[in-house]
XYZ file of C-alpha atoms in Angstrom:
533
model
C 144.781 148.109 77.584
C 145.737 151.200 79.224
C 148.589 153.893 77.868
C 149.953 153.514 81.692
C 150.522 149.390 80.798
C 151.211 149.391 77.445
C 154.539 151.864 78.433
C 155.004 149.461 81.421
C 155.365 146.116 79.244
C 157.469 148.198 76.783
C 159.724 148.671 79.878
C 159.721 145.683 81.038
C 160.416 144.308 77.680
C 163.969 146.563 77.114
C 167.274 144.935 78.051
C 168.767 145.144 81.376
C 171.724 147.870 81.268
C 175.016 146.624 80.702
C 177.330 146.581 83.480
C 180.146 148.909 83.859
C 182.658 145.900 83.718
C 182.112 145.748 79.547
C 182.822 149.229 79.198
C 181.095 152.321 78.391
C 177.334 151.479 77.440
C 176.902 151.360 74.012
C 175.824 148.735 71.317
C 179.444 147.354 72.129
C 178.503 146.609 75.677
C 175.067 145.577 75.479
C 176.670 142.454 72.898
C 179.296 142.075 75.257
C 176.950 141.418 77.822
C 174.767 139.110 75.556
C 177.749 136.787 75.093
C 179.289 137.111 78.218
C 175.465 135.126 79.203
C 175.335 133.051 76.720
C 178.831 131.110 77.026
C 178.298 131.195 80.862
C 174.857 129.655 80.395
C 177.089 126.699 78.602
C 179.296 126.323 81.838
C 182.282 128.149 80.639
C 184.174 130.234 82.586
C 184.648 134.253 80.654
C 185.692 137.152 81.616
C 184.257 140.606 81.040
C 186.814 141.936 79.450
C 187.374 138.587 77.039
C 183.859 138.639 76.528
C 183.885 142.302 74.922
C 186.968 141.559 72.926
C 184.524 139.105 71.282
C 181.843 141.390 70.538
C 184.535 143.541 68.922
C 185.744 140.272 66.915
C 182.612 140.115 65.969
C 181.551 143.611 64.361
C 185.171 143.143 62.223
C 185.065 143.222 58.691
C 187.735 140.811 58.842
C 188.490 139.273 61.847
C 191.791 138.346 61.257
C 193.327 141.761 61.772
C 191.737 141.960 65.270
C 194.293 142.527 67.663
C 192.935 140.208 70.774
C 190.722 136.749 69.296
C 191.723 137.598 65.697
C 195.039 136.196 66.031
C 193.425 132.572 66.169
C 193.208 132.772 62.879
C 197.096 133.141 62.568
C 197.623 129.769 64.255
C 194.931 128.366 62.958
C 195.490 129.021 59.070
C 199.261 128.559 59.852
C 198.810 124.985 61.105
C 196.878 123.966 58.336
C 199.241 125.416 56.114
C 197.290 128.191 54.925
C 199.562 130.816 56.183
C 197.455 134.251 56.707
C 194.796 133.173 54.482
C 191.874 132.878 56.752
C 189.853 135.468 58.154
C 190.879 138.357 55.699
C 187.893 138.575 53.833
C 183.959 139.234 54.457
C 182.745 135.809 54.065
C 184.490 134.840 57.593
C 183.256 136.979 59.585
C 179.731 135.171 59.076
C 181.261 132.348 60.699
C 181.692 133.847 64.181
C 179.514 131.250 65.859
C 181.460 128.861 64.458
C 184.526 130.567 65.944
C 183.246 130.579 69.195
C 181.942 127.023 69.231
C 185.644 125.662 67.734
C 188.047 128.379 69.289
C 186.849 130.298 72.059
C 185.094 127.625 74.277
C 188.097 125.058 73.825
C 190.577 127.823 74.699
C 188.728 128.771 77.923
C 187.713 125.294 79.120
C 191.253 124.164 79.731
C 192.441 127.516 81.300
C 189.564 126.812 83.752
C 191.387 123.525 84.256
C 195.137 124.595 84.060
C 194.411 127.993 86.216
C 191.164 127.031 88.343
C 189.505 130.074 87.485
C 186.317 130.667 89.432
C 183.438 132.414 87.432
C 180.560 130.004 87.077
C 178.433 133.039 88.328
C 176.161 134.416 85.817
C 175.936 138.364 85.595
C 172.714 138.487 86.546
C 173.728 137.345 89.335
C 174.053 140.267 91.958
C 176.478 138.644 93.810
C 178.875 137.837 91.313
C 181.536 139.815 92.585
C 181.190 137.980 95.754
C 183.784 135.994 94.404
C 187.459 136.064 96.167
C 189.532 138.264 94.043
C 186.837 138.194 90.640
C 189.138 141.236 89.713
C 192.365 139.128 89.961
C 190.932 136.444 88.590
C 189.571 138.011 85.316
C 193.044 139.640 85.455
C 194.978 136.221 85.085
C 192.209 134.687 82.982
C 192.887 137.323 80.289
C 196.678 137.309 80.553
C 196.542 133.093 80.072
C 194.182 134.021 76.981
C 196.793 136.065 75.600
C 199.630 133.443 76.022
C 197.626 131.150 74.031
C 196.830 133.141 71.385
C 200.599 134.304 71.234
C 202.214 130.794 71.151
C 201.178 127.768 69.648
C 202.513 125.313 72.049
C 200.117 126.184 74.710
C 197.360 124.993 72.734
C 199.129 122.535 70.775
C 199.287 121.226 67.123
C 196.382 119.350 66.772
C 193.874 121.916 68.727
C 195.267 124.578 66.200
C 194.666 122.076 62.897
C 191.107 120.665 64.101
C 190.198 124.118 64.490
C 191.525 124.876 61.611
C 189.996 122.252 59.559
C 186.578 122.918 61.332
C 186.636 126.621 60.322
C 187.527 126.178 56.892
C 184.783 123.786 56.456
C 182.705 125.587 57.361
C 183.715 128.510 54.887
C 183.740 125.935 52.163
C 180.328 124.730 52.991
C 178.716 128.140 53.816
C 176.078 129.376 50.673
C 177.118 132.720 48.943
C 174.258 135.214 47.645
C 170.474 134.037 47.227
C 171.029 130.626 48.354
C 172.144 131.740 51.568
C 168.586 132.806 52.335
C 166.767 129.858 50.911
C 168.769 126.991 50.930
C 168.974 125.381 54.708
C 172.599 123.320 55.408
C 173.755 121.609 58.060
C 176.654 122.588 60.042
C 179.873 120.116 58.724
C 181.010 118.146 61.399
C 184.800 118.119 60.988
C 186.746 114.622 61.438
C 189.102 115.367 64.041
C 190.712 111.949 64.786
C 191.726 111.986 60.678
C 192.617 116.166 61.107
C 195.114 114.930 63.793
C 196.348 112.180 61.512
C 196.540 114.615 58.420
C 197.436 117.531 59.459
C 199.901 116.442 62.767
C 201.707 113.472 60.873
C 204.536 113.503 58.576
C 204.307 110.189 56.713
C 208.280 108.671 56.597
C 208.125 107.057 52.439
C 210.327 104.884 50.572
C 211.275 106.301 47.629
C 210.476 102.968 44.472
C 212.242 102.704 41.490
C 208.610 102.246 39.699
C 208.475 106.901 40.801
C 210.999 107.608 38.339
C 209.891 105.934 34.573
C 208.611 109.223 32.535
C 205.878 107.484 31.179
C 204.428 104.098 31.554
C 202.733 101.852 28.765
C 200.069 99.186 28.867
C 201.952 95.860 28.789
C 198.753 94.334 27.490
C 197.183 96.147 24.425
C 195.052 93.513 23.480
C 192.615 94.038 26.127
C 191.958 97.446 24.738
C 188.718 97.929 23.558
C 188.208 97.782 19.780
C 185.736 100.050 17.756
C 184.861 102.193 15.509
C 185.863 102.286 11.869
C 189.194 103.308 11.277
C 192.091 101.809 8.833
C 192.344 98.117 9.255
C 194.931 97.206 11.635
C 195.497 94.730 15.380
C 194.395 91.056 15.420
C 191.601 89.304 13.879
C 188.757 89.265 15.915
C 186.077 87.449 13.750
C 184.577 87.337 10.103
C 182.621 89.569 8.769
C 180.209 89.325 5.133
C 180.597 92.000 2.406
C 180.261 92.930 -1.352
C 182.457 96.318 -1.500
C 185.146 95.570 -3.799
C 187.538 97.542 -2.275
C 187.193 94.651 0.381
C 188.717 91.997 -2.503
C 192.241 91.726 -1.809
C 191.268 90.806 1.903
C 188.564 87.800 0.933
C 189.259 84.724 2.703
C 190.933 82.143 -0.101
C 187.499 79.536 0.786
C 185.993 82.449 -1.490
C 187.549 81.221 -4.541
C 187.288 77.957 -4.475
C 184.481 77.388 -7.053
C 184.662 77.192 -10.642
C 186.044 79.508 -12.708
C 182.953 80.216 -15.362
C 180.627 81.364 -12.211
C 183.286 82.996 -9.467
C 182.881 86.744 -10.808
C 178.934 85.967 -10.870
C 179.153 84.664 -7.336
C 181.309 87.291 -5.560
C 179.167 90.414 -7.076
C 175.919 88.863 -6.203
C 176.646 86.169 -2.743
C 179.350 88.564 -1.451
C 182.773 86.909 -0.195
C 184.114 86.463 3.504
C 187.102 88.962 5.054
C 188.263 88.475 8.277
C 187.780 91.021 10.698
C 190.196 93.784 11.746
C 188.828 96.487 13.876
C 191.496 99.313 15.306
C 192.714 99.431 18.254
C 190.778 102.203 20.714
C 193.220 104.890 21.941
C 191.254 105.820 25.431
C 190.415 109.262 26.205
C 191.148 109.316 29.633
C 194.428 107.219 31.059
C 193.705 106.489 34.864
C 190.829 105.825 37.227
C 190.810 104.768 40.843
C 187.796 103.719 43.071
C 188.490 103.069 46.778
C 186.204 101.890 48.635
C 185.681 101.979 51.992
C 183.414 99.030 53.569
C 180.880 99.954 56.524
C 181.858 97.664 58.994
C 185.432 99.895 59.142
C 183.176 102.578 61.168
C 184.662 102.739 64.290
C 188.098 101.020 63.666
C 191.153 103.887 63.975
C 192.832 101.831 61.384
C 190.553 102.629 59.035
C 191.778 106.261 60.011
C 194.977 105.885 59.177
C 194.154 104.447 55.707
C 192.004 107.067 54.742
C 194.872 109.761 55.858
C 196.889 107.302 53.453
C 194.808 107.619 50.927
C 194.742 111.418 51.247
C 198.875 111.429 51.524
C 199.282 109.023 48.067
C 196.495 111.472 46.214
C 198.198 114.150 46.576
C 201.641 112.945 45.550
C 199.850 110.784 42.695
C 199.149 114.693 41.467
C 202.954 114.601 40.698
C 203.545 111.420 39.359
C 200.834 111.438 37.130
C 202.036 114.920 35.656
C 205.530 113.632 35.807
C 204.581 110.696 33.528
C 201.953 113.048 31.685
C 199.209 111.065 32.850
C 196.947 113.722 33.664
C 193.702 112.473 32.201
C 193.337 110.475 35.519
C 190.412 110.745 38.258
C 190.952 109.462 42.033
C 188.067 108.700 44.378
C 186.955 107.666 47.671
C 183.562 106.078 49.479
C 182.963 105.548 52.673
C 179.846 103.150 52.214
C 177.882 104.049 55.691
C 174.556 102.871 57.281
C 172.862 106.418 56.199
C 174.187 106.250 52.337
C 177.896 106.401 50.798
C 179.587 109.936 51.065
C 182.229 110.426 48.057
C 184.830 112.291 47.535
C 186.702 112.549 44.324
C 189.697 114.907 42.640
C 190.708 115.349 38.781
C 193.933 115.658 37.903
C 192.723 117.459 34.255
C 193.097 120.826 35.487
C 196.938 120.793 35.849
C 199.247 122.612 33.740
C 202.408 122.336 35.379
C 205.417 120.952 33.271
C 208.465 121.274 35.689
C 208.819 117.287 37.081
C 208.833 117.062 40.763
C 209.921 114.600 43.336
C 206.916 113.442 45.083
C 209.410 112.859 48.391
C 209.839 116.476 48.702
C 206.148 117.181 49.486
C 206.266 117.510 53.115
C 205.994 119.735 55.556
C 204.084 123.022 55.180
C 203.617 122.084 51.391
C 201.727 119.081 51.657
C 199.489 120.467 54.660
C 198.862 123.625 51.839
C 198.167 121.022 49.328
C 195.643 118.991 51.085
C 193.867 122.706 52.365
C 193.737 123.610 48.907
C 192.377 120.271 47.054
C 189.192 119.944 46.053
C 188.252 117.127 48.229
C 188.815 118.801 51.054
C 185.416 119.755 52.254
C 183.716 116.060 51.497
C 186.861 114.039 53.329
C 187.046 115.861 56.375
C 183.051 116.644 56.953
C 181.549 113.886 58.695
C 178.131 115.033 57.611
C 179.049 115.302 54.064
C 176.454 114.717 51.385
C 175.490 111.215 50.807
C 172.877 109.385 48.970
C 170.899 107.053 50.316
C 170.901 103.392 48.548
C 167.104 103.422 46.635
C 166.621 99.970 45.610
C 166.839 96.833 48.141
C 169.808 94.864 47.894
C 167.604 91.828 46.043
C 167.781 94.322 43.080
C 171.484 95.545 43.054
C 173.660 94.942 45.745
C 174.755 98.072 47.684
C 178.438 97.420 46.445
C 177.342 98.294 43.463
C 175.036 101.012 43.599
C 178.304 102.493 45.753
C 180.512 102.163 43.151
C 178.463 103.615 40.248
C 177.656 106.728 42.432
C 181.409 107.005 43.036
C 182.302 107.087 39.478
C 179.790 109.820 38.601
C 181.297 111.917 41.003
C 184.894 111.527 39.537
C 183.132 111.909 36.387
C 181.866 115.334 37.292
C 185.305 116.252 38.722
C 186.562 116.402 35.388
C 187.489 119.604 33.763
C 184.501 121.571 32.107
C 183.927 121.788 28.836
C 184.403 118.174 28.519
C 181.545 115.534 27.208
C 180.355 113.111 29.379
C 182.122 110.296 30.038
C 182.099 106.677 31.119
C 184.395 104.250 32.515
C 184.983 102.953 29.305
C 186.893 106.108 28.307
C 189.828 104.898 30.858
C 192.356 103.064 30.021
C 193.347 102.039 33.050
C 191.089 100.745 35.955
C 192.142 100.269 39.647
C 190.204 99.103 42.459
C 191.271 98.914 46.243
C 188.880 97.923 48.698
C 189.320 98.620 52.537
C 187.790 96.353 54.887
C 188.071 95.049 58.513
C 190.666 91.521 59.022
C 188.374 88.448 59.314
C 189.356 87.321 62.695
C 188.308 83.913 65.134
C 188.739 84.951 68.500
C 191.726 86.590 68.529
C 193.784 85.563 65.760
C 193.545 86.745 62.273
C 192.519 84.420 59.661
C 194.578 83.912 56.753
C 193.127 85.361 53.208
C 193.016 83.460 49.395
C 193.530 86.276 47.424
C 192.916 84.574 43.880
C 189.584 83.328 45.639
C 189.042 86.869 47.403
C 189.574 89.012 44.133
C 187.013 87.052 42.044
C 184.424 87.480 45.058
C 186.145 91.460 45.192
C 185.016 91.845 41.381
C 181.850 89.896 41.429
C 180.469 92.354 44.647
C 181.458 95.554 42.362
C 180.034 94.578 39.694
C 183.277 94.042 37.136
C 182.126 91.685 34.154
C 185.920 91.928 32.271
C 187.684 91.663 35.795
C 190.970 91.192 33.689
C 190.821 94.237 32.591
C 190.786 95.835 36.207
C 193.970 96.072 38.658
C 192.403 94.865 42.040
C 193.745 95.250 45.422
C 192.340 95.102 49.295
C 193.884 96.126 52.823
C 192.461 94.542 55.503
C 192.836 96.206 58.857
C 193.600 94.652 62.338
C 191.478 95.492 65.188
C 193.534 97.738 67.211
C 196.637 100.021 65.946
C 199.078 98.094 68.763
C 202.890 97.231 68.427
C 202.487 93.574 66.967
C 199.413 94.118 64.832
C 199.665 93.924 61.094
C 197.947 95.485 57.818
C 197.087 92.831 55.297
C 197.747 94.207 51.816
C 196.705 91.621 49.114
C 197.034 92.780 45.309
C 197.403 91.486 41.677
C 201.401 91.533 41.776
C 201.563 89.198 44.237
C 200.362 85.732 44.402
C 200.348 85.523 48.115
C 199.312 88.512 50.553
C 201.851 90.744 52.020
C 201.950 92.478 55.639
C 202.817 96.069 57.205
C 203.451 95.542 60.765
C 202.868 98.427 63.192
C 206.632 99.214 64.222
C 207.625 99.412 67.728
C 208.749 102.752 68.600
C 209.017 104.988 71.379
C 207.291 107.496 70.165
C 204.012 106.828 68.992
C 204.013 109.651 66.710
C 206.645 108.588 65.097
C 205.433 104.622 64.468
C 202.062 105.892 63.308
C 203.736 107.855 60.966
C 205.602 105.137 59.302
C 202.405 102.908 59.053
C 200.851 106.132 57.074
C 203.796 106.281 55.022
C 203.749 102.667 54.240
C 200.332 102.483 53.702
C 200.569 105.962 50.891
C 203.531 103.992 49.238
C 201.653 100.915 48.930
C 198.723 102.769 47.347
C 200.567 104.707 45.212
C 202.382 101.525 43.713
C 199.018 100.022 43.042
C 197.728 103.021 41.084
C 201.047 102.893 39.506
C 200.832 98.946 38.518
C 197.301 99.495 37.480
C 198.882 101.582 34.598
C 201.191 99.534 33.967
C 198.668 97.075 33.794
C 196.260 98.649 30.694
């Protein structure tokens, strides 16, 4: 090959130049150009001068303090209650794809909409200015971009918390240091119809008498476990054989009924009978709670709102469970899927408050900063969070099971560090709540047996000493409509109960009360299962 081609393919290879409408030509331009192609080529409508804002987003340290796009971040942190705590460090502004794909396209897809802005015309295009008024345009385009990054309401609530959510998921989920070259990880898929419920609700609660005892005790301490050798104390539970003669004054009386001239001979060399008294077990750990969500709830938006419950009672659960210094306690939740069961779990061991709080006052920007800030955040709100795939066929272990037992190693790993580990026989308290789909013929709902549904509950879990565990279900109706009805059956009542969806004019507002009822409810159970020992 020639020097004459090889300099003409090296030409042909450079870049076209940027155009004058991204500003002076630079590296600044050239990018603005590059993106200004790229989210055209995806049929959205962007402006010049928008798109070289971006560029300049994207060379910030931390995008946050950027004038134009970094003010997202604002109203994005802010309506997850994270309040200017995105977007101020390093680490975000590796996430600018992300940014694009959950801020900038939404933003500019419904000012296309609202505004009718014409520029579907690629710039390499010639006649791209052929457009009516592509200067006016741009012009109004960039002054509607402004208004929604300068007020919330334009954009709304729940665009401001999904993108919220979706942004800090992916800062949880993003690799720091070495990994980040070698490890490859899916992009998290946030869950935006439970964001909206979340993060866009504010669940209306009862407050219950059972919220304000300091402490609660086991009203059954025989089903403790006993072992170990310790003092003799608690019931009889057998009879044991022995020789030690420090064991004499406790020998059953059949021991010394033979005759006189041959009892000391028998005792030293047969031994003598005691009963036995083994100590009760003082557990190491005081609560544990396994929800479980069944498969066939994929789908169902009931299921949504129980799972935004769930989220609601955990972290108010935080408070009781201090406030009653129950803090050895772990709380998890599976959502048993076709692909494997993702789990999500949060320990309570870490805490070292000591003020008592009223779980009623968590509301507002306080709760949304609580649920941003928990540990679960990143595997309840990814859709694509990591899940293990059921090894062994159901003739071996049923999938119930194997669900279960993966669930309890992850709230077993949850626990503070520097801890041994555990098992669930180191709880003293056990609750289950299972949440599956109402049975329905045609179109009514058919009634439930809970004493016959809990033995089938504990025999599909795979609880031997189901006496020893507080069960509870919530079955839930087909469609969220005024009319329709949560059934909630548990072990303090014989027969099940109902939550009725409440008619209301605002939808908002009835959705929030089913949320609220449905938190209480859990919260009671968790309660009762402590109560229960």
């Amino acid at each position: 090959m020639s020097a004459d081609s090889t300099s003409s393919a090296a030409l042909m290879l450079q870049p076209p130049p940027p155009d004058p409408a991204f500003g002076p030509a630079g590296n600044g331009a050239q990018r603005a150009m590059e993106l200004f192609t790229m989210i055209q080529d995806r049929h959205v409508a962007i402006s010049p001068g928008l798109a070289r804002d971006l560029a300049e987003l994207e060379r910030t340290l931390t995008p946050a303090s950027d004038p134009n796009w970094g003010r997202a971040y604002g109203l994005a942190s802010e309506a997850i209650g994270l309040r200017g705590k995105m977007g101020n460090s390093a680490p975000w502004q590796r996430l600018f794809p992300r940014f694009v794909l959950a801020v900038v396209e939404p933003i500019m897809r419904k000012g296309v909409v609202e505004n009718r802005f014409e520029l579907s015309l690629t710039i390499e295009n010639p006649e791209y200015r052929a457009v009516s008024d592509f200067e006016g345009a741009c012009r109004r385009m960039e002054e509607w971009v402004r208004l929604a990054l300068a007020d919330k309401t334009v954009m709304g609530q729940a665009f401001w918390a999904c993108a919220g959510v979706s942004l800090l998921l992916a800062f949880r989920r993003q690799n720091v240091g070495r990994r980040a070259q070698t490890v490859l990880q899916l992009p998290p898929v946030p869950d935006l119809q439970l964001t909206q419920m979340v993060f866009c609700l504010e669940p209306k609660l009862e407050d219950d008498p059972l919220w304000r005892k300091k402490a609660l005790k086991p009203s059954a301490r025989s089903n403790r476990l006993r072992v170990g050798v310790r003092p003799r104390e608690g019931g009889v539970t057998g009879v044991l054989h022995t020789r030690r003669l420090r064991d004499l004054p406790d020998a059953l009386p059949s021991a010394f009924v033979v005759p006189e001239k041959i009892r000391v001979l028998k005792l030293i060399e047969e031994g003598f009978m005691i009963p036995d008294r083994p100590p009760y077990r003082r557990p190491d750990r005081n609560l544990l709670s396994l929800t479980m969500q069944a498969p066939e709830t994929d789908g169902l938006g009931a299921a949504h709102l129980v799972k935004a419950a769930w989220i609601d009672a955990t972290i108010r659960l935080r408070v009781l469970l201090a406030n009653m210094s129950l803090r050895k306690s772990e709380l998890g939740h599976a959502h048993m899927r076709d692909t494997g069961t993702c789990c999500a779990a949060v320990s309570f061991s870490g805490d070292s408050t000591k003020a008592r709080f009223d779980p009623l006052q968590i509301k507002g920007d306080f709760r949304r900063q609580a649920v941003s800030q928990a540990v679960m955040f990143a595997d309840v709100f990814d859709m694509l969070a990591p899940a293990t795939k059921n090894t062994q066929s159901p003739r071996d272990r049923a999938v119930e099971v194997q669900a279960r037992e993966r669930l309890v190693l992850t709230c077993l790993r949850e626990q503070a560090e520097g801890m041994r580990a555990g098992s669930m026989e180191d709880y003293a308290s056990i609750c289950l709540i299972e949440v599956a789909p109402a049975v329905t013929r045609g179109d009514e709902i058919v009634n439930v047996v809970w004493r016959d549904d809990r033995r089938a509950l504990m025999r599909r879990y795979g609880f031997d000493a189901a006496d020893t565990v507080h069960g509870a279900r919530i079955l839930c109706p087909p469609e969220v409509v005024s009319g329709a009805h949560f059934t909630i059956c548990d072990d303090a009542f014989s027969e099940p109960q109902k939550i009725e969806v409440p008619e209301a004019e605002n939808a908002e507002e009835a959705l929030a009360k089913i949320v609220g009822a449905v938190s209480g409810w859990i919260i009671k159970q968790n309660l009762l299962a402590v109560a229960h020992g």
